[in-house]
CSV table of C-alpha atoms in Angstrom, one decimal:
chain,number,residue,atom,x,y,z
A,5,MET,CA,-30.7,18.4,3.6
A,6,THR,CA,-28.9,21.2,5.5
A,7,PRO,CA,-25.7,22.7,4.1
A,8,GLU,CA,-23.7,20.8,6.7
A,9,GLN,CA,-25.3,17.5,5.6
A,10,HIS,CA,-24.4,18.3,2.0
A,11,LEU,CA,-20.8,19.1,3.1
A,12,THR,CA,-20.6,15.8,5.0
A,13,ALA,CA,-21.8,13.7,2.1
A,14,TYR,CA,-19.4,15.6,-0.2
A,15,ILE,CA,-16.4,15.0,2.0
A,16,LEU,CA,-17.4,11.3,2.3
A,17,ARG,CA,-17.3,11.2,-1.5
A,18,LEU,CA,-13.8,12.7,-1.5
A,19,GLY,CA,-12.8,10.0,1.0
A,20,ASP,CA,-14.3,7.3,-1.1
A,21,ASN,CA,-12.2,8.4,-4.2
A,22,ALA,CA,-9.0,8.4,-2.2
A,23,LEU,CA,-9.7,5.1,-0.4
A,24,VAL,CA,-10.7,3.2,-3.5
A,25,LEU,CA,-7.8,4.4,-5.6
A,26,GLY,CA,-5.4,3.7,-2.7
A,27,GLN,CA,-6.8,0.2,-2.3
A,28,ARG,CA,-6.3,-0.4,-6.1
A,29,MET,CA,-2.7,0.7,-5.9
A,30,LEU,CA,-2.1,-1.4,-2.8
A,31,GLU,CA,-3.1,-4.5,-4.9
A,32,LEU,CA,0.2,-3.8,-6.8
A,33,VAL,CA,2.4,-3.9,-3.7
A,34,ALA,CA,5.2,-6.5,-4.2
A,35,ALA,CA,4.3,-6.8,-7.9
A,36,TYR,CA,6.5,-4.1,-9.4
A,37,PRO,CA,9.5,-5.2,-11.5
A,38,GLU,CA,11.7,-2.4,-10.2
A,39,LEU,CA,12.3,-1.7,-6.5
A,40,GLU,CA,12.2,2.1,-6.8
A,41,GLU,CA,8.9,2.1,-8.6
A,42,GLU,CA,7.6,-0.4,-6.1
A,43,LEU,CA,8.4,2.0,-3.3
A,44,ALA,CA,6.9,4.9,-5.2
A,45,ASN,CA,3.6,3.1,-5.8
A,46,ALA,CA,3.4,2.0,-2.1
A,47,ASN,CA,4.1,5.6,-1.0
A,48,PHE,CA,1.5,7.0,-3.3
A,49,ALA,CA,-1.1,4.4,-2.3
A,50,LEU,CA,-0.5,5.3,1.4
A,51,ASP,CA,-0.8,9.0,0.6
A,52,TYR,CA,-4.3,8.3,-0.7
A,53,ILE,CA,-5.2,6.1,2.2
A,54,GLY,CA,-4.0,8.9,4.5
A,55,GLN,CA,-6.2,11.4,2.7
A,56,ALA,CA,-9.1,9.1,3.0
A,57,ARG,CA,-8.6,8.9,6.7
A,58,MET,CA,-8.6,12.7,7.0
A,59,PHE,CA,-11.7,13.0,5.0
A,60,TYR,CA,-13.5,10.2,6.8
A,61,SER,CA,-12.6,11.5,10.2
A,62,TYR,CA,-13.8,14.9,9.5
A,63,ALA,CA,-17.0,13.6,7.9
A,64,GLY,CA,-17.6,11.5,11.0
A,65,GLU,CA,-17.3,14.6,13.2
A,66,LEU,CA,-19.6,16.6,11.0
A,67,GLU,CA,-22.1,13.8,11.0
A,68,GLY,CA,-22.1,13.6,14.8
A,69,ALA,CA,-23.4,10.0,14.8
A,70,GLY,CA,-20.2,8.5,16.2
A,71,ARG,CA,-19.0,6.8,13.0
A,72,SER,CA,-15.2,6.5,12.7
A,73,GLU,CA,-13.0,6.4,9.7
A,74,ASP,CA,-13.0,2.6,10.0
A,75,ASP,CA,-16.8,2.5,10.0
A,76,PHE,CA,-16.9,4.4,6.7
A,77,ALA,CA,-14.1,2.3,5.1
A,78,TYR,CA,-14.9,-1.2,6.3
A,79,PHE,CA,-18.6,-1.4,7.4
A,80,ARG,CA,-20.5,0.2,4.6
A,81,PRO,CA,-21.9,-1.8,1.7
A,82,GLU,CA,-20.8,-1.4,-1.9
A,83,HIS,CA,-23.6,1.0,-2.9
A,84,GLU,CA,-22.9,3.5,-0.2
A,85,PHE,CA,-19.5,4.2,-1.7
A,86,LYS,CA,-19.8,7.2,-4.0
A,87,ASN,CA,-16.4,7.1,-5.7
A,88,LEU,CA,-15.9,7.8,-9.4
A,89,LEU,CA,-16.0,4.7,-11.7
A,90,LEU,CA,-12.5,5.7,-12.9
A,91,VAL,CA,-10.7,5.0,-9.6
A,92,GLU,CA,-12.2,1.5,-9.2
A,93,GLN,CA,-11.1,0.3,-12.6
A,94,PRO,CA,-8.6,-2.6,-12.4
A,95,ASN,CA,-4.9,-2.1,-12.6
A,96,GLY,CA,-4.7,-4.0,-15.8
A,97,HIS,CA,-1.2,-3.7,-17.3
A,98,PHE,CA,1.2,-0.9,-16.4
A,99,GLY,CA,-0.1,1.3,-19.2
A,100,ASP,CA,-3.7,1.0,-17.9
A,101,THR,CA,-2.6,1.8,-14.3
A,102,ILE,CA,-0.6,4.9,-15.5
A,103,VAL,CA,-3.4,6.2,-17.7
A,104,ARG,CA,-5.9,5.8,-14.9
A,105,GLN,CA,-3.6,7.7,-12.5
A,106,VAL,CA,-2.9,10.6,-15.0
A,107,LEU,CA,-6.6,11.0,-15.8
A,108,PHE,CA,-7.5,11.1,-12.1
A,109,ASP,CA,-4.5,13.0,-10.8
A,110,VAL,CA,-5.1,16.0,-13.1
A,111,TYR,CA,-8.7,16.2,-12.1
A,112,TYR,CA,-8.0,15.6,-8.4
A,113,LEU,CA,-5.2,18.2,-8.3
A,114,GLY,CA,-7.6,20.8,-9.8
A,115,LEU,CA,-10.3,19.8,-7.3
A,116,LEU,CA,-7.9,20.1,-4.4
A,117,GLU,CA,-6.6,23.4,-5.5
A,118,ALA,CA,-10.2,24.7,-5.6
A,119,LEU,CA,-11.0,23.2,-2.2
A,120,THR,CA,-8.1,25.1,-0.6
A,121,ARG,CA,-10.1,28.2,-1.3
A,122,CYS,CA,-13.4,26.9,0.0
A,123,SER,CA,-15.0,28.6,3.1
A,124,ASP,CA,-14.8,25.5,5.3
A,125,GLN,CA,-11.4,25.9,7.0
A,126,ARG,CA,-10.8,22.3,8.0
A,127,LEU,CA,-11.6,21.0,4.5
A,128,ALA,CA,-9.4,23.7,3.0
A,129,GLU,CA,-6.5,22.6,5.3
A,130,ILE,CA,-6.9,18.9,4.4
A,131,ALA,CA,-7.0,19.9,0.7
A,132,ALA,CA,-3.8,21.9,1.0
A,133,ARG,CA,-2.0,19.0,2.5
A,134,ALA,CA,-3.3,16.5,-0.1
A,135,GLU,CA,-2.5,18.9,-2.9
A,136,LYS,CA,1.2,18.7,-2.3
A,137,GLU,CA,1.1,14.9,-2.4
A,138,VAL,CA,-1.0,14.7,-5.5
A,139,ARG,CA,1.2,17.3,-7.3
A,140,TYR,CA,4.1,14.8,-7.0
A,141,HIS,CA,1.9,11.9,-8.0
A,142,LEU,CA,1.0,13.7,-11.2
A,143,ARG,CA,4.6,14.5,-11.9
A,144,HIS,CA,5.3,10.8,-11.6
A,145,SER,CA,2.3,9.5,-13.6
A,146,ALA,CA,2.6,12.1,-16.3
A,147,GLN,CA,6.3,11.4,-16.9
A,148,TRP,CA,5.5,7.7,-17.2
A,149,LEU,CA,2.7,8.3,-19.7
A,150,VAL,CA,5.2,10.3,-21.8
A,151,ARG,CA,7.7,7.5,-21.6
A,152,LEU,CA,5.2,4.9,-22.6
A,153,GLY,CA,3.6,6.9,-25.3
A,154,ASP,CA,6.8,8.2,-26.8
A,155,GLY,CA,8.6,4.9,-26.1
A,156,THR,CA,8.6,1.8,-28.2
A,157,GLU,CA,6.1,1.0,-30.9
A,158,GLU,CA,4.5,-1.6,-28.5
A,159,SER,CA,4.4,0.7,-25.5
A,160,HIS,CA,2.8,3.5,-27.7
A,161,ARG,CA,0.2,1.1,-29.0
A,162,LYS,CA,-0.7,-0.2,-25.5
A,163,ALA,CA,-0.8,3.3,-23.9
A,164,GLN,CA,-3.1,4.5,-26.7
A,165,ARG,CA,-5.4,1.5,-26.1
A,166,SER,CA,-5.4,2.2,-22.4
A,167,LEU,CA,-6.3,5.8,-23.0
A,168,ASP,CA,-9.1,4.8,-25.4
A,169,GLY,CA,-10.4,2.3,-22.9
A,170,LEU,CA,-10.5,4.5,-19.8
A,171,TRP,CA,-11.7,7.7,-21.6
A,172,ARG,CA,-15.4,6.8,-21.1
A,173,PHE,CA,-15.0,7.1,-17.3
A,174,THR,CA,-13.8,10.7,-17.5
A,175,GLY,CA,-17.1,12.4,-18.2
A,176,GLU,CA,-18.5,11.6,-14.8
A,177,MET,CA,-15.8,13.6,-13.1
A,178,PHE,CA,-17.2,16.9,-14.4
A,179,ALA,CA,-21.0,16.1,-14.4
A,180,ALA,CA,-22.1,18.3,-11.5
A,181,ASP,CA,-24.9,16.7,-9.4
A,182,ALA,CA,-27.0,18.3,-6.6
A,183,LEU,CA,-24.2,17.7,-4.1
A,184,ASP,CA,-21.5,19.4,-6.2
A,185,GLU,CA,-23.9,22.4,-6.7
A,186,ALA,CA,-24.8,22.6,-3.1
A,187,VAL,CA,-21.2,22.7,-1.9
A,188,LEU,CA,-20.4,25.2,-4.6
A,189,ALA,CA,-23.2,27.5,-3.5
A,190,SER,CA,-22.9,27.1,0.3
A,191,PHE,CA,-19.2,26.7,0.8
A,192,GLY,CA,-17.5,28.2,-2.3
A,193,GLY,CA,-16.6,24.6,-3.4
A,194,PRO,CA,-15.1,23.7,-6.8
A,195,ASN,CA,-16.8,24.7,-10.0
A,196,LEU,CA,-16.6,21.6,-12.1
A,197,ALA,CA,-17.0,23.5,-15.3
A,198,ASP,CA,-13.7,25.4,-14.6
A,199,ILE,CA,-12.0,22.2,-13.5
A,200,ALA,CA,-13.1,20.5,-16.7
A,201,ALA,CA,-11.6,23.3,-18.8
A,202,ASP,CA,-8.3,23.1,-17.0
A,203,TRP,CA,-8.3,19.3,-17.2
A,204,GLN,CA,-8.9,19.3,-21.0
A,205,LYS,CA,-6.0,21.7,-21.4
A,206,ASP,CA,-3.6,19.8,-19.1
A,207,ILE,CA,-4.5,16.4,-20.4
A,208,SER,CA,-4.0,17.6,-24.0
A,209,THR,CA,-0.5,18.8,-23.2
A,210,ILE,CA,0.5,15.6,-21.6
A,211,VAL,CA,-1.1,13.4,-24.3
A,212,ASP,CA,0.6,15.5,-27.0
A,213,GLU,CA,3.9,15.2,-25.3
A,214,ALA,CA,3.3,11.5,-25.1
A,215,THR,CA,2.7,11.5,-28.9
A,216,LEU,CA,-0.7,9.9,-28.2
A,217,SER,CA,-4.2,11.1,-29.4
A,218,ILE,CA,-7.1,12.3,-27.4
A,219,PRO,CA,-9.9,9.6,-28.0
A,220,GLN,CA,-12.9,10.4,-30.1
A,221,GLU,CA,-16.1,11.5,-28.4
A,222,THR,CA,-17.6,8.5,-26.9
A,223,HIS,CA,-20.5,7.5,-24.7
A,224,MET,CA,-19.6,8.4,-21.1
A,225,ALA,CA,-20.3,5.9,-18.3
A,226,SER,CA,-21.5,7.3,-15.0
A,227,GLY,CA,-23.2,6.1,-11.8
A,228,GLY,CA,-20.3,6.0,-9.3
A,229,LYS,CA,-21.2,9.3,-7.7
A,230,GLN,CA,-24.6,7.8,-7.0
A,231,GLY,CA,-23.3,4.5,-5.7
A,232,MET,CA,-23.9,2.4,-8.9
A,233,HIS,CA,-20.6,0.8,-9.7
A,234,THR,CA,-18.9,-1.3,-12.4
A,235,GLU,CA,-18.7,-5.0,-11.9
A,236,HIS,CA,-15.1,-4.8,-10.6
A,237,PHE,CA,-16.0,-2.9,-7.5
A,238,GLY,CA,-17.7,-5.6,-5.5
A,239,TYR,CA,-14.5,-7.7,-5.5
A,240,LEU,CA,-12.4,-4.7,-4.3
A,241,VAL,CA,-14.8,-3.9,-1.5
A,242,ALA,CA,-15.0,-7.6,-0.4
A,243,GLU,CA,-11.2,-7.9,-0.3
A,244,MET,CA,-10.7,-4.6,1.4
A,245,GLN,CA,-13.3,-5.3,4.1
A,246,SER,CA,-12.7,-9.0,4.7
A,247,LEU,CA,-10.4,-8.7,7.6
A,248,PRO,CA,-12.3,-6.1,9.7
A,249,ARG,CA,-15.6,-7.9,9.0
A,250,THR,CA,-14.2,-11.3,9.9
A,251,TYR,CA,-12.4,-9.9,13.0
A,252,PRO,CA,-14.3,-6.8,14.1
A,253,GLY,CA,-12.1,-4.5,16.2
A,254,ALA,CA,-8.9,-6.5,15.4
A,255,THR,CA,-5.7,-4.7,16.2
A,256,TRP,CA,-2.0,-5.6,15.9
B,4,MET,CA,9.1,-6.8,-20.1
B,5,SER,CA,12.5,-5.6,-21.2
B,6,GLU,CA,15.5,-7.5,-19.9
B,7,GLN,CA,17.7,-4.4,-20.0
B,8,VAL,CA,18.9,-3.1,-16.7
B,9,TRP,CA,18.5,0.6,-15.9
B,10,PRO,CA,21.8,2.4,-15.2
B,11,LEU,CA,22.8,3.0,-11.7
B,12,TYR,CA,22.8,6.4,-10.1
B,13,GLU,CA,24.5,7.5,-6.9
B,14,VAL,CA,22.3,9.5,-4.5
B,15,PHE,CA,23.5,12.4,-2.3
B,16,ILE,CA,21.3,14.1,0.2
B,17,ARG,CA,21.6,17.4,2.0
B,18,THR,CA,19.9,16.7,5.3
B,19,ARG,CA,19.4,20.4,6.1
B,20,GLY,CA,20.5,23.8,5.1
B,21,GLY,CA,24.2,24.5,5.8
B,22,LEU,CA,25.4,20.9,5.7
B,23,SER,CA,26.9,19.3,2.7
B,24,HIS,CA,25.4,16.6,0.6
B,25,ARG,CA,26.3,13.1,1.7
B,26,HIS,CA,26.2,9.9,-0.1
B,27,ALA,CA,23.0,8.0,0.8
B,28,GLY,CA,23.0,5.0,-1.6
B,29,SER,CA,22.1,4.3,-5.1
B,30,VAL,CA,19.0,3.8,-7.4
B,31,HIS,CA,18.4,2.4,-10.8
B,32,ALA,CA,16.7,4.7,-13.3
B,33,ALA,CA,16.2,5.0,-17.0
B,34,ASP,CA,17.1,8.7,-17.2
B,35,ASP,CA,18.2,11.6,-15.0
B,36,GLN,CA,14.7,12.8,-14.2
B,37,MET,CA,13.6,9.4,-13.1
B,38,ALA,CA,16.7,9.0,-11.0
B,39,LEU,CA,15.8,12.1,-9.1
B,40,ASP,CA,12.3,10.8,-8.5
B,41,HIS,CA,13.5,7.4,-7.5
B,42,ALA,CA,16.0,9.0,-5.1
B,43,ARG,CA,13.2,11.1,-3.6
B,44,ASP,CA,10.9,8.0,-3.3
B,45,THR,CA,13.6,5.7,-1.9
B,46,TYR,CA,15.7,7.9,0.4
B,47,THR,CA,13.6,10.8,1.6
B,48,ARG,CA,10.5,9.0,2.8
B,49,ARG,CA,11.2,9.9,6.4
B,50,SER,CA,12.1,13.6,5.9
B,51,GLU,CA,15.8,12.8,5.5
B,52,GLY,CA,16.6,15.8,3.3
B,53,VAL,CA,16.0,19.2,1.8
B,54,SER,CA,18.1,18.7,-1.4
B,55,LEU,CA,19.0,15.8,-3.6
B,56,TRP,CA,21.8,15.2,-6.1
B,57,VAL,CA,22.0,12.2,-8.4
B,58,VAL,CA,24.8,11.3,-10.7
B,59,ARG,CA,25.3,8.3,-12.9
B,60,SER,CA,27.6,5.9,-11.2
B,61,ASP,CA,29.6,5.4,-14.4
B,62,ARG,CA,30.4,9.1,-14.5
B,63,ILE,CA,32.2,9.0,-11.2
B,64,VAL,CA,35.9,8.8,-11.5
B,65,ALA,CA,37.2,6.7,-8.7
B,66,SER,CA,40.7,6.0,-7.4
B,67,ASP,CA,42.2,2.6,-8.3
B,68,PRO,CA,42.5,0.3,-5.3
B,69,ALA,CA,45.8,-1.0,-6.7
B,70,GLU,CA,47.3,2.5,-6.3
B,71,THR,CA,46.3,2.9,-2.7
B,72,ALA,CA,49.9,2.9,-1.6
B,73,ALA,CA,50.9,5.8,-3.8
B,74,PHE,CA,47.7,7.6,-3.3
B,75,PHE,CA,47.2,7.6,0.4
B,76,GLU,CA,50.2,6.2,2.4
B,77,PRO,CA,52.5,9.2,1.9
B,78,ALA,CA,50.0,11.2,4.1
B,79,GLU,CA,50.1,8.8,7.0
B,80,ASP,CA,53.4,10.1,8.5
B,81,LYS,CA,52.7,13.8,8.1
B,82,ILE,CA,51.0,14.5,11.3
B,83,TYR,CA,51.8,18.2,11.0
B,84,ARG,CA,49.0,18.4,8.5
B,85,HIS,CA,46.4,17.6,11.2
B,86,PRO,CA,45.3,20.7,13.1
B,87,THR,CA,45.2,18.8,16.4
B,88,PHE,CA,46.4,21.7,18.5
B,89,TYR,CA,43.2,23.7,18.1
B,90,ASP,CA,40.8,23.6,21.0
B,91,ILE,CA,37.2,23.2,19.8
B,92,PRO,CA,34.9,25.5,21.6
B,93,ASP,CA,32.0,23.9,23.5
B,94,GLY,CA,28.8,23.8,21.6
B,95,VAL,CA,30.3,23.7,18.1
B,96,GLU,CA,28.8,21.0,16.1
B,97,ASN,CA,29.5,19.7,12.6
B,98,LEU,CA,33.2,20.8,12.7
């Protein structure tokens, strides 16, 4: 693969993370018990979808094969999505959703910050725009984790269980594969070892403030970055793609 | 799910530098910080503002509708308090 092909695949992966997390959050639309949180969730979900569109559009241009953002989102099979396992995990209860968001947002914010300094100007610009959105998402999710962890006995117990349950999907974020290394070498991309160190520090701070405990060392699940997903993912893809696949080219 | 209702906050938005904050509406929130976030998420989605204030609705001291007569009617016949004799120069907005 040429450096440009590496970059294209890398940007597609960024788009996959944003799209899949956005799709998960969109499942919660009209399900929130409070109007203001309902709006916040829908806003954030659409921020992620918007980021996916920017990544996919750029990847399509780099690839030069005429594929559009819709082709990437709606007409690829499950195993061609290279998103992290963490972002495809079901919403569960509110604590599960919030823990998933915090674990991802801290990682993603670090990644985007690093990408603003990469040598590919367009990618750096997309990252700079996304970074502002994600900084606010993290403010929101982290505050909620603190409220839940440092809330009632029940919310504390549930939040700790959510953290314990999702922890095994965090290792994959920092396991650099050939693509991560190629983009680091050719384009000054993110160094995942640095991002892991910052993530550990920031997550510890939030978890401490939430009076929760960092889970014990555990077996880390992986495979998402190679297109091997958890059992939940097929349903998400099927629902997300059902309309464009049933009515190709539909507009309204 | 708690059956408690979050307190109400009034939201004020400054639409751009130089203008004053204006009442935009209200949000429910569990605390001050959440109220600010809810105001941001509810009322500034379409670039409506550059600054937000929130204040708990029950901390606002309001005039009593029963006292409207004593409060406001004495001003009605004092037209000399209105600077109506000034000409407003062309092009002056927000006066």
